């Protein structure tokens, strides 16, 4: 035995390297039947698979230019990272964008900008922009809701995102006064950190399902009653990444915690079918919405990707005739998607946001009912200039998903679908998500939202307006082609959005239905008024 150990000890370091190489070569030549490259080129063939594995990172950091990458290029990610860290998010020496490219947008500023007086709410808080409309006001819901922020976290469920990521987003939304959409994974303890919540469910009815997987009104009512932070309910008809496609939650991913949150059994695959069992046509959908609104007292809306328009036309006509239906509509662009989807769906099924939104908005505009609906845009709109365009088209709020993920550390590794997200954001791996500092990431979400709103307000004021809802379709131009390089949105899409009623931001701040930061703002306003009206000492 001692002689054997002496023999191994006598082998030099380079000898061990040769032994390992020989063993790999033997394995490649005689045992590797799945990979032709490794068999035909033993040892060196492994280099090919190594480079393929790190290819996205090489292109991201070395090969691609600042504006080349998709879905978000380096400049876009850099702006989000800098904003979230409360760092300098400016750029120098002019734009490096190709301003003559198709779909490039130009915002028409005013000769004389809007001027804030000393008592204006935005002079006190330069980040406050509430939604100009109130969800549920037209339909006289018992608990109407005015979102305190025009930018909010889109539907991303606990399960697709890690517990620490969800908690960070909710804490950050609380600080920023934004609402947090739960996604269709149910309401978890990580959604209960103080932010306003929009409860979202899809065809699986997770969190509000009975033992047979059908929708349970009893559980919905109990959930709302036990959780007053739920301010609205959203029914997912489809999503941009994979509209009309269901999914399977494998038994291996169903932990005890997920089982309790989603009301699903442990040790059994759970199916999310492509269609709802609670309704099967447009009239039944409207009845379903009204039943939930009546039972819970909350505004109820729908979320959908857009393709064919005949059912949208049917919905709008029915709403105009009956004065019933959704209080808000979230339009999801086909370019969206934070989780896993087949490439054929992610790349080709459903319209991009700008086409989807303008098609749907025109339908409701023609019926004369856009004033009673809060329109929410979702699809790479998490940048102030794109948001200005969205408001000009008729959006009242925007939801962000991937941009919110980036604010808490997502590096666009595009590993959301395989549970290996290196930043711990889109994984259930305990080791990977342990690196998320919830307190720090929540602060970054807050910074991203406040920086976004501040910059959007600055653009709004530059155009001569007080609130983004005042943007018209003549305020933004878009490049079309070489012959007609830039045309207004009104000319391009063939309509003018309906004017949103607006009596000043102070009205929003004083609204009894304001969510999130209402109490904080009331305190700030009262302190300012007290200081303004208090008698001054003549000796000061």
Short mmCIF file of C-alpha atoms in Angstrom, two decimals:
data_model
loop_
_atom_site.label_atom_id
_atom_site.label_comp_id
_atom_site.label_asym_id
_atom_site.label_seq_id
_atom_site.Cartn_x
_atom_site.Cartn_y
_atom_site.Cartn_z
CA UNK A 1 0.00 0.00 0.00
CA UNK A 2 2.85 2.34 0.91
CA UNK A 3 4.57 1.64 -2.39
CA UNK A 4 1.39 2.57 -4.29
CA UNK A 5 1.14 5.86 -2.44
CA UNK A 6 4.82 6.55 -3.14
CA UNK A 7 4.19 5.87 -6.84
CA UNK A 8 1.32 8.38 -7.00
CA UNK A 9 3.36 10.90 -5.05
CA UNK A 10 6.19 10.63 -7.55
CA UNK A 11 3.98 11.65 -10.48
CA UNK A 12 4.67 15.32 -11.39
CA UNK A 13 1.81 17.84 -11.73
CA UNK A 14 1.98 17.76 -15.52
CA UNK A 15 1.70 14.00 -15.38
CA UNK A 16 -1.66 14.30 -13.63
CA UNK A 17 -2.81 16.68 -16.38
CA UNK A 18 -1.81 14.09 -19.03
CA UNK A 19 -3.66 11.36 -17.16
CA UNK A 20 -6.84 13.44 -17.01
CA UNK A 21 -6.56 14.26 -20.73
CA UNK A 22 -6.08 10.59 -21.61
CA UNK A 23 -9.11 9.58 -19.52
CA UNK A 24 -11.26 12.25 -21.20
CA UNK A 25 -10.05 11.10 -24.63
CA UNK A 26 -10.91 7.46 -23.84
CA UNK A 27 -14.36 8.49 -22.66
CA UNK A 28 -14.93 10.62 -25.77
CA UNK A 29 -13.78 7.98 -28.25
CA UNK A 30 -15.29 4.83 -26.77
CA UNK A 31 -18.22 5.98 -24.66
CA UNK A 32 -19.50 9.31 -26.10
CA UNK A 33 -22.30 8.36 -28.51
CA UNK A 34 -24.49 11.41 -28.00
CA UNK A 35 -22.03 14.04 -29.27
CA UNK A 36 -20.35 13.49 -32.64
CA UNK A 37 -17.99 16.43 -32.15
CA UNK A 38 -16.58 14.98 -28.92
CA UNK A 39 -16.18 11.55 -30.54
CA UNK A 40 -14.47 12.81 -33.69
CA UNK A 41 -12.38 15.42 -31.91
CA UNK A 42 -11.68 14.08 -28.41
CA UNK A 43 -10.71 16.56 -25.70
CA UNK A 44 -10.65 19.66 -27.97
CA UNK A 45 -14.29 19.06 -28.90
CA UNK A 46 -15.22 20.12 -25.38
CA UNK A 47 -14.04 23.64 -26.23
CA UNK A 48 -16.88 23.98 -28.70
CA UNK A 49 -19.53 23.29 -26.06
CA UNK A 50 -17.78 25.53 -23.54
CA UNK A 51 -17.79 28.48 -25.97
CA UNK A 52 -21.42 27.78 -26.86
CA UNK A 53 -22.29 27.86 -23.17
CA UNK A 54 -20.71 31.27 -22.58
CA UNK A 55 -21.68 32.67 -25.99
CA UNK A 56 -24.42 35.01 -24.69
CA UNK A 57 -22.02 36.47 -22.14
CA UNK A 58 -19.27 36.96 -24.76
CA UNK A 59 -21.68 38.77 -27.09
CA UNK A 60 -23.16 40.78 -24.24
CA UNK A 61 -19.92 42.15 -22.83
CA UNK A 62 -17.40 41.94 -25.69
CA UNK A 63 -18.89 41.52 -29.17
CA UNK A 64 -22.18 43.46 -29.34
CA UNK A 65 -22.27 47.24 -29.49
CA UNK A 66 -24.21 49.41 -27.05
CA UNK A 67 -27.38 49.40 -29.16
CA UNK A 68 -27.35 45.92 -30.74
CA UNK A 69 -28.57 43.52 -28.07
CA UNK A 70 -32.12 42.25 -27.66
CA UNK A 71 -34.44 42.26 -25.89
CA UNK A 72 -32.73 45.12 -23.99
CA UNK A 73 -29.50 46.66 -25.22
CA UNK A 74 -26.59 47.76 -23.06
CA UNK A 75 -27.63 51.42 -22.98
CA UNK A 76 -31.16 50.56 -21.86
CA UNK A 77 -29.90 48.22 -19.15
CA UNK A 78 -27.32 50.80 -18.09
CA UNK A 79 -29.99 53.45 -17.62
CA UNK A 80 -32.06 51.12 -15.44
CA UNK A 81 -29.03 50.04 -13.38
CA UNK A 82 -27.85 53.62 -12.84
CA UNK A 83 -31.36 54.80 -11.92
CA UNK A 84 -31.87 51.91 -9.52
CA UNK A 85 -28.56 52.63 -7.80
CA UNK A 86 -29.39 56.35 -7.59
CA UNK A 87 -26.33 57.11 -9.72
CA UNK A 88 -25.80 59.47 -12.66
CA UNK A 89 -28.03 58.16 -15.47
CA UNK A 90 -27.16 60.88 -17.98
CA UNK A 91 -25.20 60.39 -21.20
CA UNK A 92 -22.67 62.73 -22.76
CA UNK A 93 -21.67 63.98 -26.21
CA UNK A 94 -25.12 63.57 -27.77
CA UNK A 95 -27.15 60.56 -28.75
CA UNK A 96 -25.60 57.47 -30.33
CA UNK A 97 -29.01 56.30 -31.56
CA UNK A 98 -29.78 55.98 -35.25
CA UNK A 99 -32.45 58.67 -35.20
CA UNK A 100 -33.46 57.89 -38.80
CA UNK A 101 -34.31 54.25 -38.09
CA UNK A 102 -37.87 52.94 -38.48
CA UNK A 103 -40.10 53.36 -35.40
CA UNK A 104 -37.75 55.91 -33.84
CA UNK A 105 -39.90 58.35 -31.87
CA UNK A 106 -39.62 62.12 -31.52
CA UNK A 107 -41.38 64.04 -28.75
CA UNK A 108 -42.43 67.55 -29.74
CA UNK A 109 -41.48 69.97 -26.99
CA UNK A 110 -43.18 73.34 -26.44
CA UNK A 111 -41.47 76.67 -27.01
CA UNK A 112 -42.33 77.66 -23.41
CA UNK A 113 -42.37 74.75 -20.91
CA UNK A 114 -44.93 74.25 -18.16
CA UNK A 115 -43.89 76.15 -15.03
CA UNK A 116 -44.44 74.88 -11.49
CA UNK A 117 -45.34 77.41 -8.84
CA UNK A 118 -43.99 77.12 -5.32
CA UNK A 119 -47.14 75.50 -3.92
CA UNK A 120 -47.52 72.92 -6.69
CA UNK A 121 -47.51 69.29 -5.44
CA UNK A 122 -44.59 68.47 -7.75
CA UNK A 123 -42.58 71.34 -6.29
CA UNK A 124 -42.89 69.48 -2.98
CA UNK A 125 -42.53 65.99 -4.45
CA UNK A 126 -41.04 65.93 -7.98
CA UNK A 127 -41.78 62.20 -8.32
CA UNK A 128 -45.54 62.15 -7.70
CA UNK A 129 -47.60 61.13 -10.73
CA UNK A 130 -50.84 59.32 -9.95
CA UNK A 131 -53.10 57.77 -12.55
CA UNK A 132 -55.44 60.36 -14.05
CA UNK A 133 -58.37 57.93 -13.95
CA UNK A 134 -59.94 55.97 -11.09
CA UNK A 135 -60.45 52.23 -11.52
CA UNK A 136 -64.06 51.29 -10.86
CA UNK A 137 -65.41 54.83 -10.68
CA UNK A 138 -67.76 54.53 -13.66
CA UNK A 139 -69.19 51.19 -12.52
CA UNK A 140 -69.54 52.48 -8.95
CA UNK A 141 -67.50 49.74 -7.33
CA UNK A 142 -67.52 49.80 -3.53
CA UNK A 143 -63.74 50.35 -3.32
CA UNK A 144 -62.55 52.38 -6.34
CA UNK A 145 -58.80 52.66 -6.78
CA UNK A 146 -56.60 55.42 -8.16
CA UNK A 147 -53.05 54.04 -8.56
CA UNK A 148 -50.66 56.43 -6.83
CA UNK A 149 -48.00 55.73 -9.47
CA UNK A 150 -48.31 55.60 -13.24
CA UNK A 151 -45.53 52.96 -13.34
CA UNK A 152 -46.08 49.68 -11.50
CA UNK A 153 -44.82 46.10 -11.32
CA UNK A 154 -46.39 43.81 -13.89
CA UNK A 155 -47.64 40.25 -13.35
CA UNK A 156 -44.76 38.01 -12.23
CA UNK A 157 -45.65 35.16 -9.90
CA UNK A 158 -43.92 33.66 -6.90
CA UNK A 159 -42.55 30.50 -8.45
CA UNK A 160 -41.35 32.12 -11.63
CA UNK A 161 -39.49 34.64 -9.46
CA UNK A 162 -37.76 33.77 -6.21
CA UNK A 163 -39.13 34.59 -2.78
CA UNK A 164 -36.45 37.22 -2.17
CA UNK A 165 -37.10 38.82 -5.56
CA UNK A 166 -40.85 39.08 -4.87
CA UNK A 167 -40.20 40.49 -1.40
CA UNK A 168 -37.76 43.05 -2.80
CA UNK A 169 -40.27 44.18 -5.42
CA UNK A 170 -43.08 44.50 -2.89
CA UNK A 171 -40.95 46.44 -0.42
CA UNK A 172 -39.77 48.69 -3.25
CA UNK A 173 -43.33 49.27 -4.45
CA UNK A 174 -44.31 50.24 -0.91
CA UNK A 175 -41.54 52.86 -0.82
CA UNK A 176 -42.40 54.15 -4.30
CA UNK A 177 -46.19 54.11 -3.85
CA UNK A 178 -46.62 51.71 -6.76
CA UNK A 179 -48.83 48.65 -6.92
CA UNK A 180 -47.49 45.11 -7.22
CA UNK A 181 -49.26 42.67 -9.54
CA UNK A 182 -49.06 39.14 -8.07
CA UNK A 183 -48.91 37.22 -11.31
CA UNK A 184 -50.98 34.04 -11.53
CA UNK A 185 -49.12 32.13 -8.80
CA UNK A 186 -51.37 33.33 -5.99
CA UNK A 187 -50.87 35.78 -3.14
CA UNK A 188 -47.78 34.75 -1.14
CA UNK A 189 -46.45 36.07 2.15
CA UNK A 190 -43.81 37.88 0.07
CA UNK A 191 -46.53 40.03 -1.52
CA UNK A 192 -47.65 41.26 1.90
CA UNK A 193 -44.93 43.76 2.79
CA UNK A 194 -47.11 46.84 2.54
CA UNK A 195 -47.54 47.74 -1.13
CA UNK A 196 -50.87 47.96 -2.92
CA UNK A 197 -51.56 44.64 -4.64
CA UNK A 198 -53.39 43.78 -7.84
CA UNK A 199 -54.42 40.14 -7.51
CA UNK A 200 -54.00 38.38 -10.83
CA UNK A 201 -55.22 34.94 -11.82
CA UNK A 202 -55.30 32.88 -14.98
CA UNK A 203 -56.80 29.61 -16.14
CA UNK A 204 -55.33 27.66 -13.22
CA UNK A 205 -57.14 29.91 -10.69
CA UNK A 206 -54.20 29.52 -8.30
CA UNK A 207 -55.04 30.80 -4.84
CA UNK A 208 -58.78 30.96 -5.60
CA UNK A 209 -59.47 27.44 -6.86
CA UNK A 210 -61.52 24.64 -5.39
CA UNK A 211 -60.43 21.01 -4.99
CA UNK A 212 -61.29 20.31 -8.64
CA UNK A 213 -59.27 23.22 -10.02
CA UNK A 214 -62.29 25.41 -10.79
CA UNK A 215 -62.73 29.04 -9.75
CA UNK A 216 -64.04 29.48 -6.20
CA UNK A 217 -65.88 32.73 -5.46
CA UNK A 218 -65.89 31.81 -1.78
CA UNK A 219 -62.09 31.70 -1.68
CA UNK A 220 -61.82 34.90 -3.70
CA UNK A 221 -64.05 36.78 -1.24
CA UNK A 222 -62.15 35.38 1.74
CA UNK A 223 -58.80 36.33 0.17
CA UNK A 224 -59.89 39.94 -0.40
CA UNK A 225 -61.42 40.22 3.06
CA UNK A 226 -58.26 38.92 4.76
CA UNK A 227 -55.93 41.09 2.67
CA UNK A 228 -57.13 44.71 2.41
CA UNK A 229 -53.95 45.61 0.47
CA UNK A 230 -55.59 43.95 -2.56
CA UNK A 231 -56.97 46.98 -4.43
CA UNK A 232 -57.97 45.41 -7.77
CA UNK A 233 -58.38 42.04 -9.45
CA UNK A 234 -57.02 41.16 -12.89
CA UNK A 235 -58.21 38.22 -15.00
CA UNK A 236 -55.55 36.97 -17.39
CA UNK A 237 -56.98 35.96 -20.73
CA UNK A 238 -53.55 35.62 -22.32
CA UNK A 239 -50.02 36.99 -22.09
CA UNK A 240 -47.62 38.36 -24.66
CA UNK A 241 -45.03 35.60 -24.34
CA UNK A 242 -47.39 32.73 -25.11
CA UNK A 243 -50.99 33.79 -25.79
CA UNK A 244 -53.52 30.98 -25.86
CA UNK A 245 -51.06 28.41 -24.51
CA UNK A 246 -51.42 26.63 -21.19
CA UNK A 247 -48.71 25.14 -19.06
CA UNK A 248 -47.78 22.45 -16.59
CA UNK A 249 -46.37 22.97 -13.10
CA UNK A 250 -44.30 19.80 -12.55
CA UNK A 251 -44.76 17.90 -9.31
CA UNK A 252 -41.04 18.30 -8.61
CA UNK A 253 -41.47 22.08 -8.29
CA UNK A 254 -44.45 21.99 -5.93
CA UNK A 255 -43.11 22.63 -2.45
CA UNK A 256 -45.28 22.73 0.65
CA UNK A 257 -45.22 26.54 0.51
CA UNK A 258 -46.28 26.69 -3.15
CA UNK A 259 -48.96 24.06 -2.47
CA UNK A 260 -50.51 26.19 0.28
CA UNK A 261 -50.34 29.43 -1.72
CA UNK A 262 -51.72 28.02 -4.97
CA UNK A 263 -54.14 25.49 -3.40
CA UNK A 264 -52.65 22.62 -5.40
CA UNK A 265 -51.74 19.09 -4.25
CA UNK A 266 -48.16 18.06 -3.47
CA UNK A 267 -46.61 15.31 -5.61
CA UNK A 268 -48.88 15.79 -8.61
CA UNK A 269 -48.44 17.73 -11.85
CA UNK A 270 -50.81 20.71 -12.09
CA UNK A 271 -52.24 21.78 -15.43
CA UNK A 272 -52.95 25.37 -16.47
CA UNK A 273 -55.21 24.88 -19.50
CA UNK A 274 -55.16 27.31 -22.44
CA UNK A 275 -58.77 28.38 -21.78
CA UNK A 276 -60.87 29.37 -18.77
CA UNK A 277 -63.46 27.02 -17.27
CA UNK A 278 -65.43 29.86 -15.58
CA UNK A 279 -66.58 31.34 -18.91
CA UNK A 280 -66.48 30.47 -22.59
CA UNK A 281 -67.61 33.58 -24.47
CA UNK A 282 -67.71 37.37 -24.17
CA UNK A 283 -71.12 37.73 -22.46
CA UNK A 284 -70.07 35.11 -19.89
CA UNK A 285 -66.78 36.96 -19.35
CA UNK A 286 -68.66 40.20 -18.62
CA UNK A 287 -70.98 38.35 -16.21
CA UNK A 288 -67.96 36.80 -14.50
CA UNK A 289 -66.33 40.23 -14.09
CA UNK A 290 -69.48 41.73 -12.62
CA UNK A 291 -69.98 38.81 -10.24
CA UNK A 292 -66.46 39.20 -8.84
CA UNK A 293 -66.80 42.99 -8.56
CA UNK A 294 -70.12 42.67 -6.75
CA UNK A 295 -68.82 40.01 -4.36
CA UNK A 296 -65.52 41.74 -3.51
CA UNK A 297 -66.32 45.42 -4.05
CA UNK A 298 -63.09 45.83 -6.01
CA UNK A 299 -62.38 47.03 -9.55
CA UNK A 300 -61.96 44.08 -11.90
CA UNK A 301 -60.04 44.13 -15.17
CA UNK A 302 -58.63 41.87 -17.85
CA UNK A 303 -55.17 41.33 -19.27
CA UNK A 304 -54.62 40.06 -22.79
CA UNK A 305 -52.30 39.89 -25.72
CA UNK A 306 -53.91 40.93 -29.00
CA UNK A 307 -54.36 39.22 -32.34
CA UNK A 308 -57.75 38.96 -34.03
CA UNK A 309 -60.04 41.87 -33.18
CA UNK A 310 -63.56 40.48 -33.65
CA UNK A 311 -63.99 39.51 -29.99
CA UNK A 312 -62.63 42.88 -28.85
CA UNK A 313 -65.29 44.51 -31.02
CA UNK A 314 -67.93 42.26 -29.43
CA UNK A 315 -66.71 43.18 -25.93
CA UNK A 316 -66.73 46.93 -26.63
CA UNK A 317 -70.20 46.80 -28.18
CA UNK A 318 -71.58 44.82 -25.23
CA UNK A 319 -70.00 47.22 -22.71
CA UNK A 320 -71.46 50.23 -24.51
CA UNK A 321 -74.91 48.64 -24.61
CA UNK A 322 -75.08 47.28 -21.05
CA UNK A 323 -72.80 49.73 -19.18
CA UNK A 324 -71.09 46.71 -17.61
CA UNK A 325 -67.67 45.15 -18.01
CA UNK A 326 -64.02 45.54 -17.00
CA UNK A 327 -62.87 48.59 -15.09
CA UNK A 328 -59.38 48.36 -16.58
CA UNK A 329 -57.76 46.63 -19.53
CA UNK A 330 -54.10 45.65 -19.65
CA UNK A 331 -52.73 45.24 -23.16
CA UNK A 332 -49.67 43.00 -23.24
CA UNK A 333 -47.31 43.27 -26.19
CA UNK A 334 -46.09 40.22 -28.04
CA UNK A 335 -42.52 41.33 -27.33
CA UNK A 336 -43.08 40.79 -23.59
CA UNK A 337 -42.27 37.79 -21.47
CA UNK A 338 -40.30 37.16 -18.27
CA UNK A 339 -40.56 33.39 -18.16
CA UNK A 340 -40.43 30.36 -20.44
CA UNK A 341 -42.18 30.16 -23.80
CA UNK A 342 -41.70 28.21 -27.03
CA UNK A 343 -39.77 30.31 -29.58
CA UNK A 344 -42.62 30.03 -32.08
CA UNK A 345 -44.95 31.70 -29.57
CA UNK A 346 -42.49 34.25 -28.21
CA UNK A 347 -41.36 35.27 -31.70
CA UNK A 348 -44.52 35.16 -33.78
CA UNK A 349 -47.84 34.85 -31.90
CA UNK A 350 -49.67 38.11 -30.99
CA UNK A 351 -48.99 41.70 -32.00
CA UNK A 352 -46.25 43.99 -30.66
CA UNK A 353 -47.55 46.45 -28.09
CA UNK A 354 -47.83 49.54 -30.26
CA UNK A 355 -49.96 47.73 -32.87
CA UNK A 356 -51.97 45.84 -30.27
CA UNK A 357 -52.78 48.88 -28.17
CA UNK A 358 -53.74 51.17 -31.04
CA UNK A 359 -56.01 48.51 -32.56
CA UNK A 360 -57.85 47.89 -29.28
CA UNK A 361 -58.04 51.53 -28.18
CA UNK A 362 -59.66 52.52 -31.49
CA UNK A 363 -62.35 49.90 -31.01
CA UNK A 364 -63.36 51.30 -27.63
CA UNK A 365 -62.96 54.86 -28.92
CA UNK A 366 -65.44 54.13 -31.70
CA UNK A 367 -67.95 52.94 -29.08
CA UNK A 368 -67.37 56.11 -27.03
CA UNK A 369 -66.40 54.31 -23.82
CA UNK A 370 -62.65 54.94 -23.38
CA UNK A 371 -63.35 57.42 -20.57
CA UNK A 372 -64.66 54.68 -18.26
CA UNK A 373 -61.71 52.31 -18.71
CA UNK A 374 -58.21 52.60 -17.28
CA UNK A 375 -55.89 51.43 -20.08
CA UNK A 376 -52.64 49.84 -18.94
CA UNK A 377 -49.72 49.22 -21.27
CA UNK A 378 -47.22 46.40 -20.83
CA UNK A 379 -44.38 45.63 -23.22
CA UNK A 380 -40.91 47.23 -22.89
CA UNK A 381 -42.36 50.60 -21.84
CA UNK A 382 -40.13 51.10 -18.80
CA UNK A 383 -38.30 54.10 -20.24
CA UNK A 384 -39.63 57.67 -19.93
CA UNK A 385 -39.68 58.48 -23.66
CA UNK A 386 -41.51 55.24 -24.52
CA UNK A 387 -43.93 55.92 -21.68
CA UNK A 388 -44.63 59.39 -23.09
CA UNK A 389 -45.48 57.75 -26.41
CA UNK A 390 -47.76 55.28 -24.62
CA UNK A 391 -49.63 58.09 -22.86
CA UNK A 392 -49.98 59.94 -26.15
CA UNK A 393 -51.60 56.83 -27.64
CA UNK A 394 -54.13 56.60 -24.81
CA UNK A 395 -52.50 54.59 -22.02
CA UNK A 396 -53.28 55.66 -18.44
CA UNK A 397 -50.67 53.54 -16.63
CA UNK A 398 -47.80 51.26 -17.56
CA UNK A 399 -46.68 47.98 -16.03
CA UNK A 400 -43.06 46.84 -16.15
CA UNK A 401 -41.72 43.33 -15.64
CA UNK A 402 -38.22 42.79 -17.01
CA UNK A 403 -37.26 46.40 -16.23
CA UNK A 404 -38.32 45.81 -12.61
CA UNK A 405 -36.27 42.60 -12.58
CA UNK A 406 -33.23 44.53 -13.77
CA UNK A 407 -33.69 47.07 -10.99
CA UNK A 408 -33.11 44.26 -8.49
CA UNK A 409 -30.12 42.82 -10.29
CA UNK A 410 -31.22 40.84 -13.38
CA UNK A 411 -28.38 40.84 -15.94
CA UNK A 412 -30.40 39.50 -18.92
CA UNK A 413 -28.72 36.10 -18.66
CA UNK A 414 -31.85 34.66 -20.33
CA UNK A 415 -31.83 31.66 -18.00
CA UNK A 416 -35.33 32.29 -16.59
CA UNK A 417 -36.61 28.96 -17.93
CA UNK A 418 -34.02 26.57 -16.49
CA UNK A 419 -33.83 27.54 -12.79
CA UNK A 420 -30.18 28.68 -13.07
CA UNK A 421 -30.62 32.47 -12.97
CA UNK A 422 -27.18 33.65 -11.74
CA UNK A 423 -28.61 36.66 -9.89
CA UNK A 424 -31.19 34.68 -7.92
CA UNK A 425 -34.11 36.63 -9.40
CA UNK A 426 -35.81 33.99 -11.55
CA UNK A 427 -34.92 30.78 -9.74
CA UNK A 428 -36.03 28.70 -6.79
CA UNK A 429 -32.44 27.60 -6.11
CA UNK A 430 -31.86 28.51 -2.45
CA UNK A 431 -28.13 29.13 -2.92
CA UNK A 432 -28.57 31.47 -5.88
CA UNK A 433 -31.34 33.56 -4.36
CA UNK A 434 -29.52 33.83 -1.04
CA UNK A 435 -27.35 36.51 -2.63
CA UNK A 436 -30.29 38.95 -2.87
CA UNK A 437 -30.18 41.60 -0.16
CA UNK A 438 -33.89 42.42 0.17
CA UNK A 439 -33.42 45.78 1.88
CA UNK A 440 -30.90 46.98 -0.73
CA UNK A 441 -32.89 45.68 -3.71
CA UNK A 442 -36.12 47.25 -2.41
CA UNK A 443 -34.34 50.59 -2.25
CA UNK A 444 -33.26 50.10 -5.87
CA UNK A 445 -36.82 49.43 -7.03
CA UNK A 446 -37.88 52.65 -5.33
CA UNK A 447 -35.05 54.62 -6.96
CA UNK A 448 -35.86 53.21 -10.42
CA UNK A 449 -39.54 54.17 -10.11
CA UNK A 450 -38.89 57.63 -8.67
CA UNK A 451 -36.17 58.42 -11.24
CA UNK A 452 -38.51 57.21 -14.00
CA UNK A 453 -41.39 59.39 -12.82
CA UNK A 454 -39.16 62.42 -12.32
CA UNK A 455 -37.76 62.15 -15.85
CA UNK A 456 -41.20 61.53 -17.36
CA UNK A 457 -42.50 64.62 -15.56
CA UNK A 458 -39.58 66.65 -16.92
CA UNK A 459 -40.49 65.52 -20.46
CA UNK A 460 -44.14 66.35 -19.74
CA UNK A 461 -43.27 69.85 -18.54
CA UNK A 462 -40.97 70.36 -21.54
CA UNK A 463 -44.00 69.74 -23.75
CA UNK A 464 -46.05 72.32 -21.85
CA UNK A 465 -48.19 69.92 -19.83
CA UNK A 466 -48.72 69.27 -16.13
CA UNK A 467 -49.52 65.52 -16.34
CA UNK A 468 -48.61 62.81 -18.92
CA UNK A 469 -52.31 62.14 -19.51
CA UNK A 470 -52.41 65.47 -21.36
CA UNK A 471 -50.15 64.24 -24.17
CA UNK A 472 -51.93 64.16 -27.52
CA UNK A 473 -51.13 62.09 -30.56
CA UNK A 474 -49.79 65.19 -32.29
CA UNK A 475 -47.12 65.57 -29.61
CA UNK A 476 -45.18 62.49 -30.74
CA UNK A 477 -43.86 61.62 -34.19
CA UNK A 478 -42.63 58.25 -35.39
CA UNK A 479 -40.36 57.31 -38.28
CA UNK A 480 -42.18 55.31 -40.95
CA UNK A 481 -40.03 55.05 -44.08
CA UNK A 482 -37.54 56.91 -46.21
CA UNK A 483 -40.26 58.67 -48.20
CA UNK A 484 -42.37 59.83 -45.25
CA UNK A 485 -39.68 59.84 -42.61
CA UNK A 486 -41.67 61.01 -39.60
CA UNK A 487 -45.41 61.40 -39.07
CA UNK A 488 -47.42 62.10 -35.94
CA UNK A 489 -49.03 59.20 -34.11
CA UNK A 490 -52.43 60.56 -35.13
CA UNK A 491 -51.55 60.34 -38.83
CA UNK A 492 -49.78 57.00 -38.43
CA UNK A 493 -52.55 55.17 -36.57
CA UNK A 494 -55.55 57.13 -37.81
CA UNK A 495 -57.20 58.37 -34.63
CA UNK A 496 -56.98 60.96 -31.85
CA UNK A 497 -57.13 59.65 -28.30
CA UNK A 498 -60.00 60.89 -26.15
CA UNK A 499 -59.10 63.75 -23.86
CA UNK A 500 -58.64 62.55 -20.29
CA UNK A 501 -60.47 64.69 -17.68
CA UNK A 502 -57.79 66.47 -15.67
CA UNK A 503 -58.17 69.22 -13.07
CA UNK A 504 -54.64 69.28 -11.72
CA UNK A 505 -52.28 67.03 -9.83
CA UNK A 506 -53.48 68.43 -6.51
CA UNK A 507 -56.84 66.81 -7.23
CA UNK A 508 -55.08 63.47 -7.59
CA UNK A 509 -53.22 63.96 -4.34
CA UNK A 510 -56.46 64.79 -2.54
CA UNK A 511 -58.36 61.87 -4.07
CA UNK A 512 -60.06 59.62 -1.47
CA UNK A 513 -59.34 56.62 -3.71
CA UNK A 514 -55.59 57.23 -4.02
CA UNK A 515 -53.51 54.16 -3.29
CA UNK A 516 -50.09 53.54 -1.85
CA UNK A 517 -48.57 56.79 -0.71
CA UNK A 518 -51.76 58.69 0.11
CA UNK A 519 -51.12 59.00 3.84
CA UNK A 520 -47.48 59.92 3.32
CA UNK A 521 -48.44 62.64 0.84
CA UNK A 522 -51.17 64.00 3.10
CA UNK A 523 -48.63 64.38 5.88
CA UNK A 524 -46.18 66.10 3.53
CA UNK A 525 -48.84 68.48 2.23
CA UNK A 526 -50.14 69.33 5.69
CA UNK A 527 -46.62 70.01 6.94
CA UNK A 528 -46.01 72.35 4.01
CA UNK A 529 -49.33 74.14 4.61
CA UNK A 530 -48.60 74.46 8.33
CA UNK A 531 -45.22 75.98 7.62
CA UNK A 532 -46.76 78.35 5.07
CA UNK A 533 -49.61 79.58 7.31
CA UNK A 534 -47.90 79.52 10.72
CA UNK A 535 -47.29 82.97 12.28
CA UNK A 536 -43.65 84.02 12.05
CA UNK A 537 -41.66 85.48 14.91
CA UNK A 538 -40.73 89.06 14.06
CA UNK A 539 -37.33 88.53 15.57
CA UNK A 540 -36.45 85.70 13.18
#
